[in-house]
Amino acid sequence: MKKVITYGTFDLLHYGHINLLRRAKALGDYLIVALSTDEFNHNQKNKKCYFSYEQRKQLLESIRYVDLVIPEENWEQKISDIKEFRIDTFVIGNDWEGKFDFLKDYCEVVYLTRTPEISTTQIKAELKE
Ligand code: C2G
């Protein structure tokens, strides 16, 4: 069984996220999403989420492409996650191009093109208008 992992906040879930998750799942048989916790978002990613971790987790678990959601609590957990879950492929959007090449010692690393014209930041900005 080919296992894939990806990481993110996935706040205000939108079709850009779904495009990423669909393509990530197509790279294997089992997709794990490491979901940024509220504390990690606030303290290290400087992101203020609209939905709580539990709400974002519930949304992700309802997506057909997602097999397991685990917490992402820090920047440093990726190598241990890859070892613990015996991951074959790490995948993330190409806004992170090159940033996780160090993981190539442990698994395949794939950067997928981001879906243009949609982002959580943009949704929030347009809602304020
Ligand atoms: N994404 C995308 N297209 C968009 C918006 C997002 O493909 N229009 C992808 C991102 O590239 C990322 C995933 O959807 O792979 C989740 O997006 P974010 O929640 O913004 O993820 P980010 O905050 O970048 O978290 O340790 C890694 C970080 O936790 C990644």
XYZ file of C-alpha atoms and ligand atoms in Angstrom:
159
model
C 0.000 0.000 0.000
C 1.500 3.317 -1.124
C 1.117 5.956 1.608
C 1.051 9.689 0.951
C 1.209 12.559 3.453
C 0.522 16.252 3.164
C 0.459 19.136 5.666
C -1.586 22.291 5.999
C -4.063 24.525 7.805
C -6.995 23.975 5.395
C -9.061 26.810 6.883
C -12.256 27.846 5.050
C -11.942 24.697 2.957
C -12.175 25.529 -0.760
C -11.721 23.924 -4.179
C -8.000 24.723 -4.213
C -7.578 22.472 -1.198
C -9.749 19.780 -2.789
C -7.674 19.918 -6.004
C -4.560 19.370 -3.910
C -6.046 16.500 -1.904
C -7.449 14.774 -4.995
C -4.065 14.860 -6.758
C -2.246 13.838 -3.572
C -4.453 10.754 -3.198
C -3.881 9.868 -6.855
C -0.182 9.445 -6.005
C -0.900 6.445 -3.767
C -3.507 4.358 -1.977
C -3.732 6.015 1.441
C -3.604 9.743 2.199
C -2.739 11.198 5.579
C -3.334 14.893 6.207
C -1.287 16.443 9.008
C -3.535 19.325 10.019
C -2.019 22.380 11.671
C -3.346 22.733 15.219
C -4.776 26.016 16.499
C -1.682 26.508 18.677
C 0.739 25.842 15.787
C -1.209 28.221 13.547
C -1.259 30.933 16.176
C 2.226 30.597 17.642
C 4.351 29.617 14.630
C 2.405 30.118 11.392
C 0.923 33.448 12.385
C -2.427 32.318 10.983
C -5.747 33.141 12.633
C -8.214 30.413 11.637
C -11.924 30.907 11.224
C -12.626 27.239 12.010
C -11.136 25.425 15.009
C -8.882 22.386 14.647
C -11.795 20.035 15.434
C -14.032 21.739 12.858
C -11.276 21.682 10.196
C -10.552 18.035 11.051
C -14.236 17.084 10.677
C -14.377 18.772 7.268
C -11.236 16.992 6.048
C -12.429 13.608 7.333
C -15.559 13.982 5.197
C -13.504 14.208 1.993
C -13.338 10.953 0.032
C -9.626 11.380 -0.723
C -8.591 11.651 2.944
C -7.957 8.447 4.920
C -6.523 9.832 8.163
C -6.092 13.246 9.795
C -3.334 13.737 12.367
C -2.258 16.943 14.165
C 0.597 19.061 12.863
C 1.997 20.654 16.037
C 5.386 21.928 14.835
C 7.663 22.372 11.820
C 9.980 19.560 12.945
C 7.672 16.539 13.022
C 7.774 15.611 9.316
C 10.713 13.168 9.430
C 9.308 11.306 12.445
C 5.847 11.249 10.822
C 7.340 9.784 7.623
C 9.104 7.081 9.647
C 6.180 6.361 11.996
C 3.579 6.047 9.239
C 5.979 4.489 6.688
C 5.226 7.224 4.160
C 6.235 6.715 0.511
C 5.437 10.206 -0.772
C 5.349 13.678 0.800
C 3.275 16.111 -1.246
C 2.502 19.808 -0.897
C 1.629 22.793 -3.063
C 4.402 24.422 -5.083
C 4.171 27.580 -3.011
C 6.578 25.475 -0.922
C 8.737 24.479 -3.919
C 12.132 23.280 -2.692
C 11.437 23.961 0.996
C 11.064 20.279 1.891
C 13.742 18.731 -0.367
C 15.538 17.529 2.788
C 12.767 14.930 3.077
C 14.092 13.236 -0.100
C 16.390 11.196 2.180
C 13.262 9.553 3.606
C 10.596 9.505 0.869
C 9.596 10.861 -2.526
C 8.887 14.626 -2.450
C 6.271 16.041 -4.840
C 5.257 19.692 -5.244
C 1.894 20.135 -6.967
C 0.813 23.336 -8.673
C -1.432 25.509 -6.584
C -4.930 26.253 -7.873
C -4.842 29.879 -9.031
C -7.275 32.635 -7.965
C -8.409 31.070 -4.719
C -6.990 31.322 -1.221
C -8.292 31.541 2.305
C -6.681 34.978 2.602
C -8.532 36.197 -0.490
C -11.852 34.797 0.756
C -11.427 36.641 4.055
C -10.482 39.884 2.271
C -13.498 39.749 -0.034
C -15.846 39.005 2.844
C -14.663 42.201 4.533
C -15.675 44.348 1.507
N -3.347 25.007 -1.928
C -3.484 24.883 -3.309
N -4.136 25.837 -4.003
C -4.672 26.915 -3.369
C -4.548 27.046 -1.969
C -3.877 26.065 -1.263
O -2.991 23.904 -3.908
N -5.330 27.860 -4.107
C -2.614 23.960 -1.211
C -1.355 24.488 -0.520
O -0.275 24.577 -1.444
C -1.119 23.424 0.552
C -2.560 22.981 0.906
O -3.409 23.431 -0.175
O -0.415 22.316 -0.014
C -3.045 23.584 2.212
O -2.955 24.991 2.104
P -2.680 25.831 3.460
O -3.693 25.459 4.473
O -2.481 27.261 3.081
O -1.286 25.198 3.885
P -0.045 25.962 4.572
O -0.532 26.955 5.543
O 0.851 26.375 3.485
O 0.573 24.769 5.464
O 4.171 22.298 7.271
C 3.532 22.741 6.083
C 2.456 23.745 6.377
O 1.619 23.310 7.429
C 1.656 24.011 5.102
